[in-house]
Amino acid sequence: GKPEAGAEAALRGLPQAASHLGWQSEAELVAHIDWSDIVALPFASATQSGMIPLSNARARPVIATPVGGVPE
C-alpha cells in the first residue's frame, strides 16, 4: 500500500483524533474544524488548501507541510 496507509492506521488508533480523507463539503469542513483543537495537514503535495483559511477563520492553529502553495 501507500506509505501514508500505516500513518493513517496509527492515527485512527489515537483517542480524540479524527482523520478525514477525500472531498468534504464546506459545512463538513467547518464541523470538523470546530470539533478540533488543531488542524494538521500532512500533504505530500498540494497547490492550495481551503482548510487553512477556514481554520484561521475559526481560530484553529494549523500545522502543515511546506509543499506547493501551502506556505503562501
Short mmCIF file of C-alpha atoms in Angstrom, two decimals:
data_model
loop_
_atom_site.label_atom_id
_atom_site.label_comp_id
_atom_site.label_asym_id
_atom_site.label_seq_id
_atom_site.Cartn_x
_atom_site.Cartn_y
_atom_site.Cartn_z
CA GLY A 1 0.00 0.00 0.00
CA LYS A 2 0.85 3.64 0.08
CA PRO A 3 3.31 4.83 2.76
CA GLU A 4 0.55 7.01 4.24
CA ALA A 5 -1.57 3.93 4.95
CA GLY A 6 0.44 2.99 8.05
CA ALA A 7 0.32 6.53 9.40
CA GLU A 8 -3.42 6.68 8.73
CA ALA A 9 -3.96 3.45 10.66
CA ALA A 10 -1.86 4.73 13.57
CA LEU A 11 -3.83 7.99 13.68
CA ARG A 12 -7.13 6.14 13.80
CA GLY A 13 -5.89 4.34 16.92
CA LEU A 14 -5.36 7.56 18.88
CA PRO A 15 -8.06 8.72 21.27
CA GLN A 16 -9.58 12.09 20.42
CA ALA A 17 -8.13 12.07 16.89
CA ALA A 18 -10.02 12.16 13.64
CA SER A 19 -8.86 11.72 10.09
CA HIS A 20 -10.83 12.66 7.03
CA LEU A 21 -9.61 11.83 3.56
CA GLY A 22 -11.15 12.98 0.35
CA TRP A 23 -13.50 15.74 -0.62
CA GLN A 24 -15.72 17.28 2.05
CA SER A 25 -18.36 20.00 1.72
CA GLU A 26 -17.61 23.36 3.32
CA ALA A 27 -20.21 22.64 6.04
CA GLU A 28 -18.49 19.31 6.80
CA LEU A 29 -15.08 21.00 6.90
CA VAL A 30 -16.34 23.68 9.30
CA ALA A 31 -17.86 21.00 11.56
CA HIS A 32 -14.54 19.09 11.61
CA ILE A 33 -12.59 22.29 12.33
CA ASP A 34 -14.96 23.31 15.12
CA TRP A 35 -14.53 19.84 16.70
CA SER A 36 -10.72 20.11 16.51
CA ASP A 37 -8.20 21.78 18.76
CA ILE A 38 -5.67 21.92 15.91
CA VAL A 39 -5.75 21.15 12.19
CA ALA A 40 -2.89 19.06 10.80
CA LEU A 41 -2.40 18.96 7.04
CA PRO A 42 0.40 16.49 6.25
CA PHE A 43 0.30 16.98 2.48
CA ALA A 44 2.75 15.13 0.25
CA SER A 45 1.87 17.65 -2.48
CA ALA A 46 -0.65 20.46 -2.80
CA THR A 47 -1.25 23.57 -4.85
CA GLN A 48 -3.51 25.20 -2.27
CA SER A 49 -5.76 24.29 0.61
CA GLY A 50 -9.05 25.87 1.58
CA MET A 51 -8.60 24.28 5.01
CA ILE A 52 -6.00 26.85 6.02
CA PRO A 53 -8.16 29.99 5.66
CA LEU A 54 -11.19 28.14 7.07
CA SER A 55 -9.15 27.02 10.08
CA ASN A 56 -7.75 30.52 10.58
CA ALA A 57 -11.26 31.99 10.43
CA ARG A 58 -12.33 29.51 13.14
CA ALA A 59 -9.28 30.43 15.30
CA ARG A 60 -7.69 26.98 14.99
CA PRO A 61 -3.91 26.64 14.64
CA VAL A 62 -2.72 24.82 11.52
CA ILE A 63 0.29 22.52 11.21
CA ALA A 64 1.07 21.82 7.55
CA THR A 65 3.91 20.53 5.45
CA PRO A 66 5.51 23.29 3.34
CA VAL A 67 4.63 21.94 -0.12
CA GLY A 68 3.24 23.61 -3.22
CA GLY A 69 1.21 26.75 -2.47
CA VAL A 70 0.68 25.89 1.20
CA PRO A 71 3.42 28.20 2.61
CA GLU A 72 1.77 31.19 0.92
#
